Short mmCIF file of C-alpha atoms and ligand atoms in Angstrom, two decimals:
data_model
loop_
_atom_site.label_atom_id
_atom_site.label_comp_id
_atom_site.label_asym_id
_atom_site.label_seq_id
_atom_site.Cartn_x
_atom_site.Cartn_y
_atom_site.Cartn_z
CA UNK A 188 0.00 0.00 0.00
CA UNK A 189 1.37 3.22 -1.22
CA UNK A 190 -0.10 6.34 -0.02
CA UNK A 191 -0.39 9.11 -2.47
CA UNK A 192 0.57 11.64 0.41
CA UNK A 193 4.30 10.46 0.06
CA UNK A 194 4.18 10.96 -3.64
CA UNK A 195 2.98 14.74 -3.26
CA UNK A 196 -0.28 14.07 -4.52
CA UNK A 197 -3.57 15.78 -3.86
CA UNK A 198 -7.00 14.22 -3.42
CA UNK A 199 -9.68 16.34 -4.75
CA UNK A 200 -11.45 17.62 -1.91
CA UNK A 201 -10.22 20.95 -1.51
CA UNK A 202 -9.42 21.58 -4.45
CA UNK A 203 -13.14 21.17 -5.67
CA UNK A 204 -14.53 22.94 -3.04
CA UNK A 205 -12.58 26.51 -3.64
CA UNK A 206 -13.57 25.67 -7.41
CA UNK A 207 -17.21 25.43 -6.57
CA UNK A 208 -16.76 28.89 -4.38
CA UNK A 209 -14.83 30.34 -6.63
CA UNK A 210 -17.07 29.72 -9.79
CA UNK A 211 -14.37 27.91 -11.86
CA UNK A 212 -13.30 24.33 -13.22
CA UNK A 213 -10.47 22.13 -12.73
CA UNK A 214 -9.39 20.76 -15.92
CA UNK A 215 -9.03 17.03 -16.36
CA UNK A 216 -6.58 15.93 -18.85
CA UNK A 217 -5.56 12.26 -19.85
CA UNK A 218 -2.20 11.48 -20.39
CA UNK A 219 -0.71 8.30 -21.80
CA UNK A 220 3.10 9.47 -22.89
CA UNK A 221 5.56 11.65 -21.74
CA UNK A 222 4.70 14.51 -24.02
CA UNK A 223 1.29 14.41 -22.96
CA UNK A 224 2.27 15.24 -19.46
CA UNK A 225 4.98 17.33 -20.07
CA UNK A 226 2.69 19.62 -21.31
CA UNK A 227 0.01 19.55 -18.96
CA UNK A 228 2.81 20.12 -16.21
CA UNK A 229 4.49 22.95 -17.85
CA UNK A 230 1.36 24.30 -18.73
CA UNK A 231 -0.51 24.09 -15.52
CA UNK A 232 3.10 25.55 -13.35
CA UNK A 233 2.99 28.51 -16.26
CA UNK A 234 -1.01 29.42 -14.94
CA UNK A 235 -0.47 28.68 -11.52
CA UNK A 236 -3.73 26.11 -11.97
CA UNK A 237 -4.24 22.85 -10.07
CA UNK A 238 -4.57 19.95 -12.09
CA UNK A 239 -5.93 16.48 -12.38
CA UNK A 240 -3.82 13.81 -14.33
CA UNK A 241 -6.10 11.33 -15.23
CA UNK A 242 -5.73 7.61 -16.09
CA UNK A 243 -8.26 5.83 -18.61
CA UNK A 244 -8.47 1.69 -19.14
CA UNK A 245 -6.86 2.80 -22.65
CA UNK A 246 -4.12 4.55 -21.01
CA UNK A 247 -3.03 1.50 -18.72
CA UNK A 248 -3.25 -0.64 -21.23
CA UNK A 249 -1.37 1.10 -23.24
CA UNK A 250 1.29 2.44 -21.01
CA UNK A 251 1.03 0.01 -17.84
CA UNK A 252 -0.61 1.57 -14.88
CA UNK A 253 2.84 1.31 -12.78
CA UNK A 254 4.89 2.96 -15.38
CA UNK A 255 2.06 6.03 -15.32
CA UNK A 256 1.80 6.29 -11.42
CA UNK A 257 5.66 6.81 -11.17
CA UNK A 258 5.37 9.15 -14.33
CA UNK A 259 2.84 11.16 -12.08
CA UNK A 260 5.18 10.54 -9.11
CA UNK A 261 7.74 12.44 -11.04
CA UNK A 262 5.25 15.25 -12.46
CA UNK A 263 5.08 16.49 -8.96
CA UNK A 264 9.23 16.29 -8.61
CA UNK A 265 8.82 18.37 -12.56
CA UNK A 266 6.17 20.99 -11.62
CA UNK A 267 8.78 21.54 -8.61
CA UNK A 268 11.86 21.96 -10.67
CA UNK A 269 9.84 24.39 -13.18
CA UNK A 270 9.63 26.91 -9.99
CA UNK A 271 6.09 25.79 -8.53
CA UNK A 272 6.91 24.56 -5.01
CA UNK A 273 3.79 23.85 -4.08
CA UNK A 274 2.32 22.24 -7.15
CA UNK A 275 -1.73 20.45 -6.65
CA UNK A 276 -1.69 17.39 -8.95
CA UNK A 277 -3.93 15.07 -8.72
CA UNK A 278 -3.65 11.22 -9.71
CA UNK A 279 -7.37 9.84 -10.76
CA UNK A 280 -8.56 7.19 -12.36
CA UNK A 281 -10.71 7.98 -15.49
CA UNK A 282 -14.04 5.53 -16.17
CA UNK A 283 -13.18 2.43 -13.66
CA UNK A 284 -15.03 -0.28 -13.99
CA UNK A 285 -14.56 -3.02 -11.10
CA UNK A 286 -13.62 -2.22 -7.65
CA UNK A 287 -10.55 -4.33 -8.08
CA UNK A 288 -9.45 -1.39 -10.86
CA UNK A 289 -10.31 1.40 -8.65
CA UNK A 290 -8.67 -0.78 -5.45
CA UNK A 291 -5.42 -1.70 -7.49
CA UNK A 292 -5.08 1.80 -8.19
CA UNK A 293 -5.83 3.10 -4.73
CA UNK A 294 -3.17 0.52 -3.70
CA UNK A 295 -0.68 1.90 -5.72
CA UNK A 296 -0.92 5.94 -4.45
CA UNK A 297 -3.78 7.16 -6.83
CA UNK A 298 -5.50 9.91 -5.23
CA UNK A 299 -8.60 9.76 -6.94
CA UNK A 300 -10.79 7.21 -8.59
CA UNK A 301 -13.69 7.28 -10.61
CA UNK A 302 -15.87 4.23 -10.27
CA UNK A 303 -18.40 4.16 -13.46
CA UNK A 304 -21.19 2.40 -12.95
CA UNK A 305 -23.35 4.37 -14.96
CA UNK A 306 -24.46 1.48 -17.55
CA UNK A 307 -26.15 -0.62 -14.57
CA UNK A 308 -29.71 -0.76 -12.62
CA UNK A 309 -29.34 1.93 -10.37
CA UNK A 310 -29.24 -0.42 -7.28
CA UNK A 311 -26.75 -2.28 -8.71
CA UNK A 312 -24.77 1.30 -9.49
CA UNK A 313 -25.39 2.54 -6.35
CA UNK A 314 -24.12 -0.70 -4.40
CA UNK A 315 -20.66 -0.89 -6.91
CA UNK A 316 -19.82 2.78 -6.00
CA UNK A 317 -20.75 2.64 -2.19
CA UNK A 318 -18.25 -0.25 -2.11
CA UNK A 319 -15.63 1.86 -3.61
CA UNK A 320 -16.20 4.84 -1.72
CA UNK A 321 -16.01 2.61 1.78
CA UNK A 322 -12.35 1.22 0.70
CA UNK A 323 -11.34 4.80 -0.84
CA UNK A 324 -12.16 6.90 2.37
CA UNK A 325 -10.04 4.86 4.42
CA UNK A 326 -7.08 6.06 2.93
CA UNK A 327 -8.44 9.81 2.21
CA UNK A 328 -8.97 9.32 -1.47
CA UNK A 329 -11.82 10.75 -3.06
CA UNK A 330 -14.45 8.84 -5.38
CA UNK A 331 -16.41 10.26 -8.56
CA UNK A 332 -19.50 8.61 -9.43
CA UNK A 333 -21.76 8.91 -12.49
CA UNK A 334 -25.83 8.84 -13.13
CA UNK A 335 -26.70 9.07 -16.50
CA UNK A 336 -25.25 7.76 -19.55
CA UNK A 337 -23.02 9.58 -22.43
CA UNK A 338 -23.59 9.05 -25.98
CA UNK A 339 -20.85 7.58 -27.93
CA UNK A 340 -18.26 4.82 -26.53
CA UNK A 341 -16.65 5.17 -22.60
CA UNK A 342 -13.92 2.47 -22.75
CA UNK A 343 -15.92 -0.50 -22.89
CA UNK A 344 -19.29 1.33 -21.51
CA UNK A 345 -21.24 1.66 -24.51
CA UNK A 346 -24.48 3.62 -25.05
CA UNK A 347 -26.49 4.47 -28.43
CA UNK A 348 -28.14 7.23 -26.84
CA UNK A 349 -27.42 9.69 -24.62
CA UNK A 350 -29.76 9.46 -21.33
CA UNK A 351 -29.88 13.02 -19.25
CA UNK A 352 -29.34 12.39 -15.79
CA UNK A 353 -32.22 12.17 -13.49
CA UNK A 354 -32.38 15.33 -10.93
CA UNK A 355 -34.55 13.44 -9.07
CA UNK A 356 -32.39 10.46 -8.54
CA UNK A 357 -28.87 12.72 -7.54
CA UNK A 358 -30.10 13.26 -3.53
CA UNK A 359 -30.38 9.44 -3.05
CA UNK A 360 -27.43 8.19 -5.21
CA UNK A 361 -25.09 10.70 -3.64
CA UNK A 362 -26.15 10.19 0.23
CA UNK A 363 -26.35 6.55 -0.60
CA UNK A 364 -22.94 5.90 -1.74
CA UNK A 365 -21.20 8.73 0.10
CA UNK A 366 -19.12 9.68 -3.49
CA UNK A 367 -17.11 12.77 -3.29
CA UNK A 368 -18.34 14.30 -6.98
CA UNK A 369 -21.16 12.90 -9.25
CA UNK A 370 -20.51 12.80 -12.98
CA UNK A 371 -24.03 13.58 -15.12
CA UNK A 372 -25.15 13.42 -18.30
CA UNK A 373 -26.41 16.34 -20.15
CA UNK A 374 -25.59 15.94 -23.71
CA UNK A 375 -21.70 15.68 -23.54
CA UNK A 376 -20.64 12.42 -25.24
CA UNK A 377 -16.86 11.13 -25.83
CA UNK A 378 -14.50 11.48 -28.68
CA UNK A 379 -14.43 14.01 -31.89
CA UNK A 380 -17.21 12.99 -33.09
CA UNK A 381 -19.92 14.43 -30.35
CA UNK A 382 -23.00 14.97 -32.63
CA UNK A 383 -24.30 13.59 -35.94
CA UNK A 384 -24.84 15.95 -38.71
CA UNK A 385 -28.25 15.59 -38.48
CA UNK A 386 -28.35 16.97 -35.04
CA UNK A 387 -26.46 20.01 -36.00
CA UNK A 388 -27.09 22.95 -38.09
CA UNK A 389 -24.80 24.74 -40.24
CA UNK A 390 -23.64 28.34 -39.77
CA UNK A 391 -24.49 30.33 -42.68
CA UNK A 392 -21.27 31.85 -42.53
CA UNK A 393 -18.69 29.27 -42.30
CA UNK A 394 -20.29 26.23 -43.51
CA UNK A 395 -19.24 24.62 -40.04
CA UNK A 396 -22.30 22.38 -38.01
CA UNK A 397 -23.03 23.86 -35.11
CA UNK A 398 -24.40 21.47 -32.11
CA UNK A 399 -27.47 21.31 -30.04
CA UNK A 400 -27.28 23.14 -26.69
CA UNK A 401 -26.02 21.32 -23.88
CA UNK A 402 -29.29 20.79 -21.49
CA UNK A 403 -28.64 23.49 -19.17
CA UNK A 404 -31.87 23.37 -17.10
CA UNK A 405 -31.03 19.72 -16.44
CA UNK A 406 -27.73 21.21 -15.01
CA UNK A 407 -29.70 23.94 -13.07
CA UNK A 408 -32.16 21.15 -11.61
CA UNK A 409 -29.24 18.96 -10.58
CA UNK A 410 -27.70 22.05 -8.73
CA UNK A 411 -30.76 22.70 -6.73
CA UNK A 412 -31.25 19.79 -4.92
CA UNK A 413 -27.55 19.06 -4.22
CA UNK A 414 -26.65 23.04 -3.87
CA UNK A 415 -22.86 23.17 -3.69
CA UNK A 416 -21.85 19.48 -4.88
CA UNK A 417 -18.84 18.79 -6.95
CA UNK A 418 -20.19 18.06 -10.67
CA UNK A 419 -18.07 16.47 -13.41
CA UNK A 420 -18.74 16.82 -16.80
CA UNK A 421 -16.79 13.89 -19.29
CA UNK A 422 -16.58 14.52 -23.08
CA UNK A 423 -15.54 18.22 -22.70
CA UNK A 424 -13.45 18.50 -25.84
CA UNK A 425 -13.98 21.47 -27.99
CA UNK A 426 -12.70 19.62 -30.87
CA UNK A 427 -10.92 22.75 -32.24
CA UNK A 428 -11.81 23.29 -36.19
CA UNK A 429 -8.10 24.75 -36.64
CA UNK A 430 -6.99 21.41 -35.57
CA UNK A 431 -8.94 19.16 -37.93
CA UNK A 432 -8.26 21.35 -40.97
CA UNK A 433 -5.05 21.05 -40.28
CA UNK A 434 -5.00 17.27 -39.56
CA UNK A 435 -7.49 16.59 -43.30
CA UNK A 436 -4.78 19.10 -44.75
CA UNK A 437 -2.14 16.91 -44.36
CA UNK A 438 -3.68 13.83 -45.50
CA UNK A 439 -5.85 13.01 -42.89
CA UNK A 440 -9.42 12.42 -43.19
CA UNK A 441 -11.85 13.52 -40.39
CA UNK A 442 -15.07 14.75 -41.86
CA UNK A 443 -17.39 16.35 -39.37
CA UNK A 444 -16.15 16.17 -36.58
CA UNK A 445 -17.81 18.98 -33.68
CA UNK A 446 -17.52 19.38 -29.92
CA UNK A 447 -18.81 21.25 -27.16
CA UNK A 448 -18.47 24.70 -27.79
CA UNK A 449 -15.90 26.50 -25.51
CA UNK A 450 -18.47 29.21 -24.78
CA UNK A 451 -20.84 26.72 -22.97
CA UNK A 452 -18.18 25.09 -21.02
CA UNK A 453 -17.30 28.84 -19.65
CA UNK A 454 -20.73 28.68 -18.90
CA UNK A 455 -20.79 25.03 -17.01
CA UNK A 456 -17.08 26.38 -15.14
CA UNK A 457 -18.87 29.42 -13.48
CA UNK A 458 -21.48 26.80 -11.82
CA UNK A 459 -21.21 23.85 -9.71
CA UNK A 460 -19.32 21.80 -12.67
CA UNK A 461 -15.70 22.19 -10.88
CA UNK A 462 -13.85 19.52 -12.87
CA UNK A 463 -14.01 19.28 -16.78
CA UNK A 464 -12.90 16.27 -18.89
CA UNK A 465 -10.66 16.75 -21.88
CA UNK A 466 -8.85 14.25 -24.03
CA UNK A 467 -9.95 14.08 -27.45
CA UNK A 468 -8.86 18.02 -28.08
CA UNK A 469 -5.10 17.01 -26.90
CA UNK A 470 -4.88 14.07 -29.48
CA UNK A 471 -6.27 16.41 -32.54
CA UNK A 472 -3.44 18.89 -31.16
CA UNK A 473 -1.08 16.50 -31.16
CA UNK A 474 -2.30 14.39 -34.40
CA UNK A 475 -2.44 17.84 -36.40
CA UNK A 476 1.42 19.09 -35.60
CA UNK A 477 2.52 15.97 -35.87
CA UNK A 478 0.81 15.35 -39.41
CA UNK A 479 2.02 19.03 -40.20
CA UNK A 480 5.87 18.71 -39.29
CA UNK A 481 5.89 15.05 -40.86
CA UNK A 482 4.55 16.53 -44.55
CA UNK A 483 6.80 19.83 -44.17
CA UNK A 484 10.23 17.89 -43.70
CA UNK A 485 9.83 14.20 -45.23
CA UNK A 486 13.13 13.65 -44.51
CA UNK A 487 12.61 13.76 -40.78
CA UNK A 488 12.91 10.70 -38.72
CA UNK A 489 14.44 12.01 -35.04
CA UNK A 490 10.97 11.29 -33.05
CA UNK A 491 11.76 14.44 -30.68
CA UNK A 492 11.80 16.54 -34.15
CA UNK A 493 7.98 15.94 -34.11
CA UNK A 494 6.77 15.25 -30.92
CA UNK A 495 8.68 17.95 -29.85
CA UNK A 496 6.06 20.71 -32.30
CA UNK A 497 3.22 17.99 -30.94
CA UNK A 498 3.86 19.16 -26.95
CA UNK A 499 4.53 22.86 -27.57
CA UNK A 500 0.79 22.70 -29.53
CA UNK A 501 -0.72 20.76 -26.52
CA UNK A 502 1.38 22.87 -23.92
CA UNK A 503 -0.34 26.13 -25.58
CA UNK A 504 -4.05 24.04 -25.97
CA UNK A 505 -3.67 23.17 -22.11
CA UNK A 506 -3.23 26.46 -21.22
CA UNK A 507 -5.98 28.21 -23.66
CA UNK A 508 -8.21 25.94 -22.22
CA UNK A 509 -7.11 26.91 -17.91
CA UNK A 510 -6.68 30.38 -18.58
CA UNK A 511 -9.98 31.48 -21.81
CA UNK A 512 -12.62 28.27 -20.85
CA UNK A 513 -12.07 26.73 -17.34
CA UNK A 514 -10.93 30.12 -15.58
CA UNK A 515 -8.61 27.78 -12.99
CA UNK A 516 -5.05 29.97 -13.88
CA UNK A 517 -3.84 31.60 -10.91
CA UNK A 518 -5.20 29.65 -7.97
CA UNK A 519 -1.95 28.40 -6.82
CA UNK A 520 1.02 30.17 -4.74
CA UNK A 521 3.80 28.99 -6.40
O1 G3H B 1029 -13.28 8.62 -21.53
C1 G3H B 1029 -12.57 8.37 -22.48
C2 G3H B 1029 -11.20 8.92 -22.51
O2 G3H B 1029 -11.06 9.82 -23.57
C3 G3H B 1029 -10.18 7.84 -22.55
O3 G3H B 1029 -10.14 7.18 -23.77
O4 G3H B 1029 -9.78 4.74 -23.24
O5 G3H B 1029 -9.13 5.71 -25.46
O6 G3H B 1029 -7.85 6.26 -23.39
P1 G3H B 1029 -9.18 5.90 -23.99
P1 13P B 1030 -13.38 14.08 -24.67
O1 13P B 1030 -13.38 12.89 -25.58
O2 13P B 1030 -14.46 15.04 -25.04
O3 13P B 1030 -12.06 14.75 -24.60
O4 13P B 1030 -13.74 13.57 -23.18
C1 13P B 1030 -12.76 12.98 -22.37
C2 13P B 1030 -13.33 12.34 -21.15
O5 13P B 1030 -14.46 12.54 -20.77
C3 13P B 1030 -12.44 11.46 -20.38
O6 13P B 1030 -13.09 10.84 -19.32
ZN1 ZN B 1031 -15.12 10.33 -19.67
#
């Protein structure tokens, strides 16, 4: 049993609470490689923001969990060396799925874990994440739950349609299980591909689709009967339109791909939504330099000669995103 206290690490309760007082967002960013979190460190020490690393079922498979804890291990050791002495990183686990996951990770000096159990009978979700939460609070690590079901493809929790969270369900789930935040569903969905074309209209101006609201009053209902509650909103990615020209300029081929617009995720930041899921914007940053550098200089083939262009675009996307959407830049005395 590691405890994420020796590693530096924060759990989330804190940090969520001045966010909820304070009327902004923490962002969530995934990382899976080196660049990834290089970025999200440099950028978050250059705002002064606190941040949450976050760790999907893709991401460990990918990387091995152990290999990412000690990479976040060492983020805190980074954020120090880059002049922020007293750096607030979190280490959560994005979309678990069994309470041996979220355990294993607890185990190993995670501070936070999400246990999804959105895709079951509410009993049966309610039961799953109570049973996290007991293990997790023994050790002072805090537990996001979820009611309500994204569109689009979480891991290996799959849904066709998107199902709004239930305001009347939130009062019960959350005193039930005891979770520290509550995920919901309000017409976010994973990925770059958030909305059909059908369900969008185009802008007269641009020719771009523009999508559906986000369900706002569902939002406001939620807020009223838990007033003050950490809320998470997954599938927060803007997917910037910069970024996919840029990608289907250089040979790729992404064809309608649309996001949440950053002007209602200002929006969400100023209410009780205090941490904000982004993934899918960092790999079209990192997809579109990389594309870019790769068709400018086809002679290149020293990795760090494109990944390097690929983490200063993230490094800059991280830090639009703290400083113009989620409004967490200088919250931290560094
Ligand atoms: O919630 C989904 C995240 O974007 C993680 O996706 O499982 O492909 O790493 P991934
Ligand atoms: P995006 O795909 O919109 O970036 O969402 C990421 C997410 O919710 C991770 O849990
Ligand atoms: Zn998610």
């Amino acid at each position: 049993m590691i405890s994420y206290k020796t590693l530096g690490l924060v759990n989330t309760r804190e940090m969520f609470k001045k966010a909820v007082k304070g009327g902004y967002a923490i962002p969530a960013f995934n990382f899976n490689n080196m660049e990834q979190l290089q970025a999200i460190i440099m950028a978050s020490v250059e705002t002064k923001s606190p941040v949450i690393l976050q760790v999907s079922k893709g991401a460990r498979n990918y990387a091995n969990q152990t290999l990412l804890r000690y990479m976040a291990e060492g983020a805190v050791e980074y954020a120090k060396e880059l002049g922020c002495e007293k750096p607030e990183i979190v280490l959560h686990l994005d979309h678990g799925d069994t309470f041996e996951t979220c355990k294993s990770c607890i185990d190993m000096g995670f501070s936070s874990v999400m246990i999804d159990g959105s895709h079951l009978p509410y009993d049966e979700n309610v039961a799953l994440t109570k049973k996290v939460v007991e293990y997790a609070h023994q050790f002072d690590v805090t537990v996001e739950g979820e009611l309500g079901v994204l569109a689009g493809v979480e891991d290996e929790v799959s849904a066709e349609e998107s199902h709004y969270t239930k305001p009347e369900e939130v009062i019960d789930f959350v005193t039930k299980t005891g979770c520290d935040s509550l995920a919901i569903s309000i017409g976010t969905s994973h990925g770059a591909y958030k909305f059909t074309p059908e369900q969008c209209t185009v802008d007269p101006e641009t020719g771009r689709l523009l999508p559906p609201p986000l369900a706002f009053d569902v939002l406001a209902a939620i807020e009223e009967k838990l007033p003050g509650f950490p809320i998470v909103l997954h599938g927060s990615s803007s997917v910037p339109q910069e970024d996919v020209d840029t990608i289907n300029k250089y040979g790729g081929k992404m064809v309608a791909a649309v996001g949440i617009p950053e002007e209602q995720l200002r929006q969400a930041s100023k209410s009780a939504v205090c941490k904000i899921n982004i993934d899918s914007d960092s790999r079209l940053a990192m997809t579109a330099a990389i594309r870019k550098t790769l068709a400018e200089k086809p002679g290149e083939f020293d990795p760090r000669k494109y990944l390097g262009p690929a983490r200063d675009s993230m490094k800059e996307l991280y830090k639009h995103k703290i400083v113009n959407v989620l409004g967490s830049n200088d919250k931290l005395d560094c």
